[in-house]
mmCIF file of C-alpha atoms in Angstrom:
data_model
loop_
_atom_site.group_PDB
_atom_site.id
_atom_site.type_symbol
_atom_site.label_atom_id
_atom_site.label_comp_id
_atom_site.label_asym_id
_atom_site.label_seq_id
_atom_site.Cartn_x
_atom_site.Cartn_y
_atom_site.Cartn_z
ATOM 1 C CA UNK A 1 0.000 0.000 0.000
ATOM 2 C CA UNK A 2 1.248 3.736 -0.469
ATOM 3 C CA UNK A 3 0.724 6.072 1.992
ATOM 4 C CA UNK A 4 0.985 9.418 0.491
ATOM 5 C CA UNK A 5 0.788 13.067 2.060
ATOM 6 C CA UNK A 6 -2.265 13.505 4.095
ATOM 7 C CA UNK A 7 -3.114 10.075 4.662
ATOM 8 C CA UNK A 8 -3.044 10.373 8.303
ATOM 9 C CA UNK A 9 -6.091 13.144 7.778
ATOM 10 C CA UNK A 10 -9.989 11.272 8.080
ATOM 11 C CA UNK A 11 -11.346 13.246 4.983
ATOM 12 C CA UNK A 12 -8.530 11.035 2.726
ATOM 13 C CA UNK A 13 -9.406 7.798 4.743
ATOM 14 C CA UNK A 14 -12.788 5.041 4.424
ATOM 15 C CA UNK A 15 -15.371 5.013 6.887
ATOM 16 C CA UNK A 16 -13.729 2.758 9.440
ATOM 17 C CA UNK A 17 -15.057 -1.196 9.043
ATOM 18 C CA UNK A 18 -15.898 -2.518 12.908
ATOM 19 C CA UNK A 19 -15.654 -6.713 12.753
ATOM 20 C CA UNK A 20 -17.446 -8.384 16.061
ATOM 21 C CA UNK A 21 -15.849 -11.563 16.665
ATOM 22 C CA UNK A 22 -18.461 -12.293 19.593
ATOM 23 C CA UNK A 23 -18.768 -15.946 19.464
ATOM 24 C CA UNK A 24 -15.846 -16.685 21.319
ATOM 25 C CA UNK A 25 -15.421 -20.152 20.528
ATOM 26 C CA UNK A 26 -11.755 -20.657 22.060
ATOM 27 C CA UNK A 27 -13.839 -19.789 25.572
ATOM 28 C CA UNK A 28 -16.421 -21.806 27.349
ATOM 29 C CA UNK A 29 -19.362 -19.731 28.608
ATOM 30 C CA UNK A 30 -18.658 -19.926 32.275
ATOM 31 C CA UNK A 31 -15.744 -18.467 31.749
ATOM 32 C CA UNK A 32 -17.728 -14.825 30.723
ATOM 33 C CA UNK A 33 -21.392 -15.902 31.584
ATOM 34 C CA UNK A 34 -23.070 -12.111 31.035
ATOM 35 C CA UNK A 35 -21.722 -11.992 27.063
ATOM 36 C CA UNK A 36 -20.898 -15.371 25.625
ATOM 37 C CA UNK A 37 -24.478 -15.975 24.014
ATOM 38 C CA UNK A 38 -25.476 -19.729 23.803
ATOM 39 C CA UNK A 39 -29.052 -20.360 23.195
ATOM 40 C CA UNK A 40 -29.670 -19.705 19.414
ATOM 41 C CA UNK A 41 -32.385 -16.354 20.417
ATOM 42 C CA UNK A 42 -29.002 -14.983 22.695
ATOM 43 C CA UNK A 43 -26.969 -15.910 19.733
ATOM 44 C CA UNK A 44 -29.220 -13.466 16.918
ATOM 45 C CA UNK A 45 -29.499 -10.693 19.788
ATOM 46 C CA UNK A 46 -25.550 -10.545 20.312
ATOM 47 C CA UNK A 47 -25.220 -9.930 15.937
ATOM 48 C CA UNK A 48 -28.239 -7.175 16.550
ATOM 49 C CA UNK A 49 -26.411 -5.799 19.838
ATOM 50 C CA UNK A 50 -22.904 -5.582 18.239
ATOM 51 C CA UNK A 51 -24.362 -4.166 14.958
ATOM 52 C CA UNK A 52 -26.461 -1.188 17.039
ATOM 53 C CA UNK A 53 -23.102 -0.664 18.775
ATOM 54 C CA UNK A 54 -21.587 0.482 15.558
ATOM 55 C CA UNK A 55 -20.375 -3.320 13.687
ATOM 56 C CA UNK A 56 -20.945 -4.078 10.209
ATOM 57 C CA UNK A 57 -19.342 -6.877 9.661
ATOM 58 C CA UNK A 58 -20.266 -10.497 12.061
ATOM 59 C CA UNK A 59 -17.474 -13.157 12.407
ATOM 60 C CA UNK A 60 -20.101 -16.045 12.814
ATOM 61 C CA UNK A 61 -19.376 -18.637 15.082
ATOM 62 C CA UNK A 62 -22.069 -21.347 16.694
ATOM 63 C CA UNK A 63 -22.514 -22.857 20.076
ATOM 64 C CA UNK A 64 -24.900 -25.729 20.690
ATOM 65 C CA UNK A 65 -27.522 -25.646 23.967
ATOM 66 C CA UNK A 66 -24.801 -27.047 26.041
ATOM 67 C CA UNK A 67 -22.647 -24.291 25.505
ATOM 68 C CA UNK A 68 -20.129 -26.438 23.214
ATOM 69 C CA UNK A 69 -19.047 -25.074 20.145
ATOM 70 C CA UNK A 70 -21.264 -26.192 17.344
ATOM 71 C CA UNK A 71 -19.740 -28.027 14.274
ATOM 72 C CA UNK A 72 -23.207 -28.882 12.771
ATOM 73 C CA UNK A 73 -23.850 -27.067 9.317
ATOM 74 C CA UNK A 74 -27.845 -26.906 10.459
ATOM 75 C CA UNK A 75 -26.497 -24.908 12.991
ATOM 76 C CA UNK A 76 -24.813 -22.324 10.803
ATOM 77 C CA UNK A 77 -27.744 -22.381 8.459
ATOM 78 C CA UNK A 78 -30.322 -21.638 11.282
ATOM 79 C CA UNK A 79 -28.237 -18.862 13.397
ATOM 80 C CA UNK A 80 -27.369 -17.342 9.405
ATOM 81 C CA UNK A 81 -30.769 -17.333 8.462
ATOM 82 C CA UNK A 82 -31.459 -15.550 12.106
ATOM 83 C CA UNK A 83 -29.271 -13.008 11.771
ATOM 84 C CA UNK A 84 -30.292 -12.156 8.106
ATOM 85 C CA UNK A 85 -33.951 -11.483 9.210
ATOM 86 C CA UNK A 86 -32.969 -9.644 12.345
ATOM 87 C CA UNK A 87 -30.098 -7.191 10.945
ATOM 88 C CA UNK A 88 -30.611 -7.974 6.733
ATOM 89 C CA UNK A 89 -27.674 -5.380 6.210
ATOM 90 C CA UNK A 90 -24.749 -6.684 8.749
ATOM 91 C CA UNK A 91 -22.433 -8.749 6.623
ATOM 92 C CA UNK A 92 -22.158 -11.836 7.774
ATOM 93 C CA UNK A 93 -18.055 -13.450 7.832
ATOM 94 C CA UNK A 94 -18.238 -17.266 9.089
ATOM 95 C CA UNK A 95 -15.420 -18.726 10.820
ATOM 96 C CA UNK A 96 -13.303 -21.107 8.527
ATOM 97 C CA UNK A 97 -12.239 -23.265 11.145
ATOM 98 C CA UNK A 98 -16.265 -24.314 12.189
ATOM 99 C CA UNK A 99 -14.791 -24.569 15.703
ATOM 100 C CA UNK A 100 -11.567 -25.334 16.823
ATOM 101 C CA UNK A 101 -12.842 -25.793 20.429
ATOM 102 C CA UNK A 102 -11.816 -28.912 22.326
ATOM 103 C CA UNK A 103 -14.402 -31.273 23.020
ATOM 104 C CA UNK A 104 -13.312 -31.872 26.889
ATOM 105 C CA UNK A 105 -10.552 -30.198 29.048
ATOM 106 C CA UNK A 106 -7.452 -31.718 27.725
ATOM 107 C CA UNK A 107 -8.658 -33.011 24.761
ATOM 108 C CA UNK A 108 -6.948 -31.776 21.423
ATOM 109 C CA UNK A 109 -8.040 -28.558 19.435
ATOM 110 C CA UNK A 110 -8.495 -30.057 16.318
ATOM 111 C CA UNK A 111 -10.022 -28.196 13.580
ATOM 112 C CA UNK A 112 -12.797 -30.344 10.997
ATOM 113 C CA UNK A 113 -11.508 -32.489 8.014
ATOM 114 C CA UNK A 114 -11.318 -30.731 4.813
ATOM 115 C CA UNK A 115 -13.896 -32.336 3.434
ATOM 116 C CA UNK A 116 -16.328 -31.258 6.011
ATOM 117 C CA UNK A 117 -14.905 -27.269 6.353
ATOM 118 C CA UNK A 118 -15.375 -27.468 2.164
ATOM 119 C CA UNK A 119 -18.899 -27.474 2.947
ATOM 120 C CA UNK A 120 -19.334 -23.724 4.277
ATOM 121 C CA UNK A 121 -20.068 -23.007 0.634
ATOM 122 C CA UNK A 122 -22.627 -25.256 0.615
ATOM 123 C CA UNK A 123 -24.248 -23.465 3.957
ATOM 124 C CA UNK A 124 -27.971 -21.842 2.946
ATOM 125 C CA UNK A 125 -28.441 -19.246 3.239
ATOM 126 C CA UNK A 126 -25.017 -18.473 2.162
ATOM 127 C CA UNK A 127 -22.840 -15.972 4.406
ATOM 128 C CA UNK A 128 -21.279 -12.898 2.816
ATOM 129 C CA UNK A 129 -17.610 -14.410 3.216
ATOM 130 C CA UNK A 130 -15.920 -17.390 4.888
ATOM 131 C CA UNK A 131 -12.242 -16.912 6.580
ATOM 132 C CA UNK A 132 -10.231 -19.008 4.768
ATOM 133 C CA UNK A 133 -6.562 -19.171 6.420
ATOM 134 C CA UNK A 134 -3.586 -20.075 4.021
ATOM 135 C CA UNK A 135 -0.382 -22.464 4.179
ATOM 136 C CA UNK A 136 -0.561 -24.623 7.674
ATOM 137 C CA UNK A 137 1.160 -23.117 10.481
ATOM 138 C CA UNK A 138 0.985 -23.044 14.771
ATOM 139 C CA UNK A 139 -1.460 -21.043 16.061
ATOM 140 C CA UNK A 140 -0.362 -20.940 19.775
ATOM 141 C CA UNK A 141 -2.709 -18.409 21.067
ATOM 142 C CA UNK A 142 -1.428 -18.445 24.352
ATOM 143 C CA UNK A 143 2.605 -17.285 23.104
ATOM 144 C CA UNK A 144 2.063 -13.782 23.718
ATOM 145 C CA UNK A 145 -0.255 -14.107 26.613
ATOM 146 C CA UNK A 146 0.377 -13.498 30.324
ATOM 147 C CA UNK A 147 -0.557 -15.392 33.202
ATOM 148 C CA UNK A 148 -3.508 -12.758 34.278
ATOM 149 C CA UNK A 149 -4.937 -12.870 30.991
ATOM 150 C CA UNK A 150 -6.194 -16.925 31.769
ATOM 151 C CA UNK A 151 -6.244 -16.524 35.547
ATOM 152 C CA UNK A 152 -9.749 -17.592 36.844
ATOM 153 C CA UNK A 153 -11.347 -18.844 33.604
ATOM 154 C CA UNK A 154 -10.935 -22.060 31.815
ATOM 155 C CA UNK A 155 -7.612 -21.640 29.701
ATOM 156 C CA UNK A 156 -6.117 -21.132 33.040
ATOM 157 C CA UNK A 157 -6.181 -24.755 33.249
ATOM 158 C CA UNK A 158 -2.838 -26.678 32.521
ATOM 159 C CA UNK A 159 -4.958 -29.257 30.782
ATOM 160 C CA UNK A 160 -6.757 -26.595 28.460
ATOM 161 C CA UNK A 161 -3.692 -24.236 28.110
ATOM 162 C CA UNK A 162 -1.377 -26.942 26.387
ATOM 163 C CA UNK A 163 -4.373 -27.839 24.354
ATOM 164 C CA UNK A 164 -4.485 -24.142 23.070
ATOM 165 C CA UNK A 165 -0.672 -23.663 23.120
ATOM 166 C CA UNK A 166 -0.161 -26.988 20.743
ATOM 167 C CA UNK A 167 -3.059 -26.146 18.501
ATOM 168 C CA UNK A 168 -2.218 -26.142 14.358
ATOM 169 C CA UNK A 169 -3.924 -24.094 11.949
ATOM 170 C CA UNK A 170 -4.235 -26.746 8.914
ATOM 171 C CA UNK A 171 -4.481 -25.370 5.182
ATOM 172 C CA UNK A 172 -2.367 -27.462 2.866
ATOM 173 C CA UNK A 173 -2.357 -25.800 -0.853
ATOM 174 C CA UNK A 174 -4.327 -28.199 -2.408
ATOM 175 C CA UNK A 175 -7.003 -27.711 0.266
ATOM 176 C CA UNK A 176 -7.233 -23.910 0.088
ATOM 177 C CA UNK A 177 -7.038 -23.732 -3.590
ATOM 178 C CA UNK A 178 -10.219 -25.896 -3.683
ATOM 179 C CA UNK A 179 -11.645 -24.219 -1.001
ATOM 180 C CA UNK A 180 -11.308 -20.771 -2.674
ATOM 181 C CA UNK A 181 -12.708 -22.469 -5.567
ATOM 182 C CA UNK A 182 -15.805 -23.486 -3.863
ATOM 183 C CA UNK A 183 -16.352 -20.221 -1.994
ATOM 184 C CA UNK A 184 -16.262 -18.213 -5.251
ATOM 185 C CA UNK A 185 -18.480 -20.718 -7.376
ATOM 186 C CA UNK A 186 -20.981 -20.212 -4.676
ATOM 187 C CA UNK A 187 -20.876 -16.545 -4.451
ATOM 188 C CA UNK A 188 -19.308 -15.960 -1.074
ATOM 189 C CA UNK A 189 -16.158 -14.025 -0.710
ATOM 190 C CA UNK A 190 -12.958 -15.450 0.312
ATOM 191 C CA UNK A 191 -11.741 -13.157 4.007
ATOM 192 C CA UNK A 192 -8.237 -14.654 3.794
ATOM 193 C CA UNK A 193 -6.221 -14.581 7.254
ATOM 194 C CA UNK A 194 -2.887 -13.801 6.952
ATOM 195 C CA UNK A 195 -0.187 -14.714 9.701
ATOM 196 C CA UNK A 196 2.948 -13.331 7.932
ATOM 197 C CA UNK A 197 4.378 -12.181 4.675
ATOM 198 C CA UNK A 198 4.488 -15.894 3.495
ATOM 199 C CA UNK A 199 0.727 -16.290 4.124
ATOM 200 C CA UNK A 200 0.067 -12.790 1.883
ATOM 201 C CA UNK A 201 2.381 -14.123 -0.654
ATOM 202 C CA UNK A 202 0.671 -17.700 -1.361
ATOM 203 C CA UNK A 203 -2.657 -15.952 -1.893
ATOM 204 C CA UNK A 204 -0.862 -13.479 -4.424
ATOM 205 C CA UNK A 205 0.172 -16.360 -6.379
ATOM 206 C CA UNK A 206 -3.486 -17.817 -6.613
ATOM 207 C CA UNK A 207 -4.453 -14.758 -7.940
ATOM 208 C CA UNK A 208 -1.562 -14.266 -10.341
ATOM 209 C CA UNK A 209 -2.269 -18.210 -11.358
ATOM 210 C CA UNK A 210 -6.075 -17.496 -11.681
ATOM 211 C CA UNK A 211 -7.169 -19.576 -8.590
ATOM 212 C CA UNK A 212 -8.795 -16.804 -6.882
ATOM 213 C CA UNK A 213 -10.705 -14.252 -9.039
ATOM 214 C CA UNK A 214 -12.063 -11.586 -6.695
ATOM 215 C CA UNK A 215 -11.342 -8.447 -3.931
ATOM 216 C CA UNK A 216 -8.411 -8.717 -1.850
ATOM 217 C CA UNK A 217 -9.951 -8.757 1.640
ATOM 218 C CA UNK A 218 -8.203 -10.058 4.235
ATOM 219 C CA UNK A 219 -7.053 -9.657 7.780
ATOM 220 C CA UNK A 220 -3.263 -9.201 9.261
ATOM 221 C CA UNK A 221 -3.687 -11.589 12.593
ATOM 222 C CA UNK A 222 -0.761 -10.665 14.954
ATOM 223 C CA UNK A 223 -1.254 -12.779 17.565
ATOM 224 C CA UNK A 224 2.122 -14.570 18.106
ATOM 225 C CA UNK A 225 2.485 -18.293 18.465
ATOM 226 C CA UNK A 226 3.249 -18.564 14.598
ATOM 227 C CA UNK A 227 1.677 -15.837 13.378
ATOM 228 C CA UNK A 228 3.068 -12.561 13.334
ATOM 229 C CA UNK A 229 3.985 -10.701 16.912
ATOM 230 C CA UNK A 230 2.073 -7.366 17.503
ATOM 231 C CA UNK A 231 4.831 -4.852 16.806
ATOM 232 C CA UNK A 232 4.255 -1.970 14.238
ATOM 233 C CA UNK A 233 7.449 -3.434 12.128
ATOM 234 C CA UNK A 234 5.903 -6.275 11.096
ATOM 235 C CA UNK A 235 2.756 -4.477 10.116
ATOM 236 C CA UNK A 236 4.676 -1.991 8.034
ATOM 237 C CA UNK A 237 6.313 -4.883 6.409
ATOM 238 C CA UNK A 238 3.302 -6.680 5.731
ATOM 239 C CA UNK A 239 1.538 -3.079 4.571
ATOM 240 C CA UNK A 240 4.423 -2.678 2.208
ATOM 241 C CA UNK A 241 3.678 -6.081 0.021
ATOM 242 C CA UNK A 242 0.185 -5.221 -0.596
ATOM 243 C CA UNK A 243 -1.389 -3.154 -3.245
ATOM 244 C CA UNK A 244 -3.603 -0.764 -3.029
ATOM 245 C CA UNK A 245 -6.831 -2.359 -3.577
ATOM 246 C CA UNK A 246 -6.430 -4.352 -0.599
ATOM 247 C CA UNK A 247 -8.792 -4.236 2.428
ATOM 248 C CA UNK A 248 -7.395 -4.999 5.378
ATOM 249 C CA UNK A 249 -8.787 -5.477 9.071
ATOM 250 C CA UNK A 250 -5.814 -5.969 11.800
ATOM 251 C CA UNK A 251 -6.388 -7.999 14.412
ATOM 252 C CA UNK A 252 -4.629 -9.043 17.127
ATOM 253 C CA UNK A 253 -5.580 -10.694 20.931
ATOM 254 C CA UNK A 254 -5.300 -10.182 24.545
ATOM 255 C CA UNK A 255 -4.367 -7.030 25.620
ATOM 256 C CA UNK A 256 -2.822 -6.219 22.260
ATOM 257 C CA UNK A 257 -5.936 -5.824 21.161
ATOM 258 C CA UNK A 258 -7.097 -2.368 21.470
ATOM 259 C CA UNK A 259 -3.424 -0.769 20.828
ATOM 260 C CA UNK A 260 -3.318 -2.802 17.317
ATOM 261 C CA UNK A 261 -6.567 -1.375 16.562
ATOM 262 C CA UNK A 262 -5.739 2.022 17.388
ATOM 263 C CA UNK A 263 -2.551 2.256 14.904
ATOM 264 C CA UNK A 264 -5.489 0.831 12.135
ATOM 265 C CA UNK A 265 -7.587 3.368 12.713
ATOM 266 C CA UNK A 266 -5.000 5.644 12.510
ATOM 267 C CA UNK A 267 -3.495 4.570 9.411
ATOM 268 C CA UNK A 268 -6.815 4.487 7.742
ATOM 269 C CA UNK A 269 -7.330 0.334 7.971
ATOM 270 C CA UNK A 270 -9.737 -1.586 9.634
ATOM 271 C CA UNK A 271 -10.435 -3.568 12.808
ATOM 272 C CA UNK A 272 -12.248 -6.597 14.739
ATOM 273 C CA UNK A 273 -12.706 -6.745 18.370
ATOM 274 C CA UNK A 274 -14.446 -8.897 20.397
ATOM 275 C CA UNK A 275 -14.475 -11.473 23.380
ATOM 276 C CA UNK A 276 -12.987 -13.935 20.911
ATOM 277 C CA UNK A 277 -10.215 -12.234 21.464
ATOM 278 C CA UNK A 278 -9.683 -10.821 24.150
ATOM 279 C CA UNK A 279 -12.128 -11.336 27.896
ATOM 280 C CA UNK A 280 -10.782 -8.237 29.647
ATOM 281 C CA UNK A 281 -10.602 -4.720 29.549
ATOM 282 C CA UNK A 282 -7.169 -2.514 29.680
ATOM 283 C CA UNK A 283 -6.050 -2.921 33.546
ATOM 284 C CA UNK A 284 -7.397 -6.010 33.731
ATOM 285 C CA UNK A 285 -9.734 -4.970 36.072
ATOM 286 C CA UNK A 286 -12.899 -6.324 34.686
ATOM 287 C CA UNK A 287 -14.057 -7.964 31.664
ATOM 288 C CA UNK A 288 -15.476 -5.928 28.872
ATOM 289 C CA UNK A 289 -18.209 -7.158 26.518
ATOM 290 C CA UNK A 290 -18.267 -7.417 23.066
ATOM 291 C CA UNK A 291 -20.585 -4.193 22.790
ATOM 292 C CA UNK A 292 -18.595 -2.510 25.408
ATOM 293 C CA UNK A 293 -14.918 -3.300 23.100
ATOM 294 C CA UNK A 294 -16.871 -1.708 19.787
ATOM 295 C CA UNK A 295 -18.414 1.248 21.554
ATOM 296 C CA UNK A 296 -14.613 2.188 22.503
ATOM 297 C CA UNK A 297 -13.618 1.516 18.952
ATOM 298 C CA UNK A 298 -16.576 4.125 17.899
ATOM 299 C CA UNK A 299 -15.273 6.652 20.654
ATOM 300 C CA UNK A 300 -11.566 6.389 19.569
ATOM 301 C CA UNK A 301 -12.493 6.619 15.547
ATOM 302 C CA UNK A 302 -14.263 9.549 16.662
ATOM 303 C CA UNK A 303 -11.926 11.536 18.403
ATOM 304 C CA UNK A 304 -9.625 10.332 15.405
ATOM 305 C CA UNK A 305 -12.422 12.590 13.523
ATOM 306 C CA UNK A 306 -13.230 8.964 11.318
ATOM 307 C CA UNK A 307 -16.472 8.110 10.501
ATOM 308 C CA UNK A 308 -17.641 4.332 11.267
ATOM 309 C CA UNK A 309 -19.190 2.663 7.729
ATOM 310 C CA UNK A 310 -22.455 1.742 7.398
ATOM 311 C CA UNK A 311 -23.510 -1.439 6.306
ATOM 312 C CA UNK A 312 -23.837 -0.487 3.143
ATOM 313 C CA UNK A 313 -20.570 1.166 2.951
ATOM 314 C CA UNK A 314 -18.962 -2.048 4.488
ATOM 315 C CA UNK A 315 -20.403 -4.013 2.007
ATOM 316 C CA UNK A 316 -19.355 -1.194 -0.622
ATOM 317 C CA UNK A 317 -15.635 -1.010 0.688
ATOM 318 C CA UNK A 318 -15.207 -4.817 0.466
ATOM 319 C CA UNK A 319 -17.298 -5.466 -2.582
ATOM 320 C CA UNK A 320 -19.433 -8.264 -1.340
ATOM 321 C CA UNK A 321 -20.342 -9.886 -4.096
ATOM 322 C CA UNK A 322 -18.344 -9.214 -6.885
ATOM 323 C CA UNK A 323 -16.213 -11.329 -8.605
ATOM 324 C CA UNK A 324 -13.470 -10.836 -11.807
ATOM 325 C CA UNK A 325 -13.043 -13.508 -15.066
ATOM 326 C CA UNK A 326 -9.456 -13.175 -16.049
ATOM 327 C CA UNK A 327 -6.467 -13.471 -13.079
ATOM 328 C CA UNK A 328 -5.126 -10.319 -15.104
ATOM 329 C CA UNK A 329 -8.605 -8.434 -14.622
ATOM 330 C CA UNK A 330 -8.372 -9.690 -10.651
ATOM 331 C CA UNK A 331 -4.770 -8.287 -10.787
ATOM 332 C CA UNK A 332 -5.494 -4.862 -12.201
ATOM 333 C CA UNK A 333 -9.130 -4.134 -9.905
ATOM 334 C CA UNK A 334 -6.854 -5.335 -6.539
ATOM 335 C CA UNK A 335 -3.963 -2.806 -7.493
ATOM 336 C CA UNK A 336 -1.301 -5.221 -8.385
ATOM 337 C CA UNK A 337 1.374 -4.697 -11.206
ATOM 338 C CA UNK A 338 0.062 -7.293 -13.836
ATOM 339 C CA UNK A 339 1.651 -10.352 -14.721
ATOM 340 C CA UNK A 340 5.332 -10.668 -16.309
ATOM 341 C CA UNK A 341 4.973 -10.787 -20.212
ATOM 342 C CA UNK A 342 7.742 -13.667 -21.793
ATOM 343 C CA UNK A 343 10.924 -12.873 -20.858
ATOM 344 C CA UNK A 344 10.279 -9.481 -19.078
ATOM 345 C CA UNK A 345 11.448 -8.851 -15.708
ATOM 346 C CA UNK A 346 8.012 -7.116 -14.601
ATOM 347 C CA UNK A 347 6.775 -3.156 -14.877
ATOM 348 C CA UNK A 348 4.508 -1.695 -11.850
ATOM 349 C CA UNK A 349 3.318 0.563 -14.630
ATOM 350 C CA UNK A 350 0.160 -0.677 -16.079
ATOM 351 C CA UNK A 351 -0.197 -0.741 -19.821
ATOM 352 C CA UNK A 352 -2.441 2.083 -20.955
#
């Protein structure tokens, strides 16, 4: 991305994009009994309560009535379906992974088969986008962590916290090339989650090889463990490879959270927050809620003099829905220098 003069100033910025991630599969709900919905009527409230709060954008994950994380596609379909009638605008992001919740303390975090998380395209009604993570890596979410950020709920468990501290992120290339396929032949976007410069690479090359065909929306996830650490050099890094057709929401967790999201909205990106990420407010003092984290976000982008997008801005800024037919049509709408022609080193000009 280039940042020119003046793009620190709000008038030469987007409305800022607010993702709720307030599902919170990785917790269990005794852990944060007032906000972690579970009954599927709590569940459609929380996506109307984050979006009157000021989110446009839902990162959709389902629990079953015993609190467990669901990994039933009825599920999906019947909380989707809910949320469509009850805020028709909100765009609706599912969770790639289904659940990667263990089933009992101790027990492994393993995400679904491929041939089971290849059905999310087949979910009706459809979501607006799926998450779809690329190249396999750890995703040791407790790395970065401190011991007061588990203290007195369940990952403070040792059981629970080498389950989460072993846990692998799987997407092999022949997975998430078919997966992609599948997402775009159904009409739902691909939100690709990006733990490094590698990650951001492999999904350039789909596009340059004509795999994926569409906007370049994806998220930088700097939450350690694997992934990138939350540090400003690795974000300018990252913000130098892309072009500048990318969207991109930053997210991070624990109490990384709100400081990552403040350097977005400063730079003009976007953000997520959300008890999926992180239980408890700044000092530690208390929890905050899902609502509670995105009102902040609103305050912040406000004193930042940034407008928050509406819906239909959201879905404007991310182009829900469309889709390219060439890879050199994708490459030219997303802002990248187009293809090397025969024995050409490459131009960053476009031709005219």
């Amino acid at each position: 991305m280039n940042f020119l003069d003046g793009h620190l100033y709000p008038e030469n910025q987007q409305p800022l994009i607010i993702t709720a991630a307030p599902y919170a599969p990785g917790w269990i709900p005794s852990d944060f009994p007032e906000d972690i919905p579970v009954t599927m009527d709590e569940q459609i409230q929380k996506a109307v309560d984050c979006y009157d709060a000021g989110a446009t954008v839902l990162h959709l994950h389902v629990r079953e009535a015993d609190g467990k994380g669901s990994k039933r596609l009825s599920m999906f379909n019947e909380l989707i379906a809910g949320v469509r009638e009850a805020v028709p605008e909100m765009v609706i992001q599912v969770g790639g992974s289904i659940s990667f919740a263990p089933e009992d303390d101790g027990a492994a975090a393993k995400w679904l088969d491929d041939d089971t998380r290849h059905m999310l395209a087949e979910l009706d009604p459809k979501p607006d986008q799926v998450t779809v993570t690329v190249n396999t890596t750890q995703m040791n979410v407790t790395e970065h962590a401190g011991i007061d950020d588990f203290k007195g709920v369940s990952r403070g468990d040792p059981k629970l916290y080498d389950t989460y501290k072993d846990m692998i992120v799987p997407s092999n290339p022949s997975w998430a090339e078919e997966h992609v396929r599948r997402l775009s032949a159904a009409g739902i976007q691909s939100a690709f989650q990006c733990y490094n410069i590698n990650s951001f690479e492999t999904i350039e090359r789909m596009i340059r090889r004509g795999v994926y065909k569409g906007p370049l929306a994806l998220n930088w996830v700097a939450i350690s463990g694997g992934m990138d650490q939350a540090n400003i050099y690795n974000l300018a890094h990252f913000l130098r490879a892309l072009p500048d057709g990318a969207v991109l929401t930053v997210e991070s967790s624990v109490l990384n959270v709100l400081p990552i999201n403040m350097i977005g909205i400063a730079l003009g990106l976007h953000v997520r927050c959300g008890i999926e990420d992180v239980l408890w407010n700044q000092t530690r003092t208390g929890k905050a809620s899902s609502v509670e984290q995105i009102k902040q976000l609103v305050r912040i982008s406000g004193e930042f003099g940034r407008p928050i997008a509406t819906a239909q801005q959201a879905r404007e800024i991310l182009q829900i829905g469309v889709f390219y037919d060439t890879a050199d049509e994708t490459l030219h709408a997303n802002g990248f220098a187009p293809n090397r022609n025969g024995g050409n080193q490459g131009f960053l000009r476009k031709p005219v």
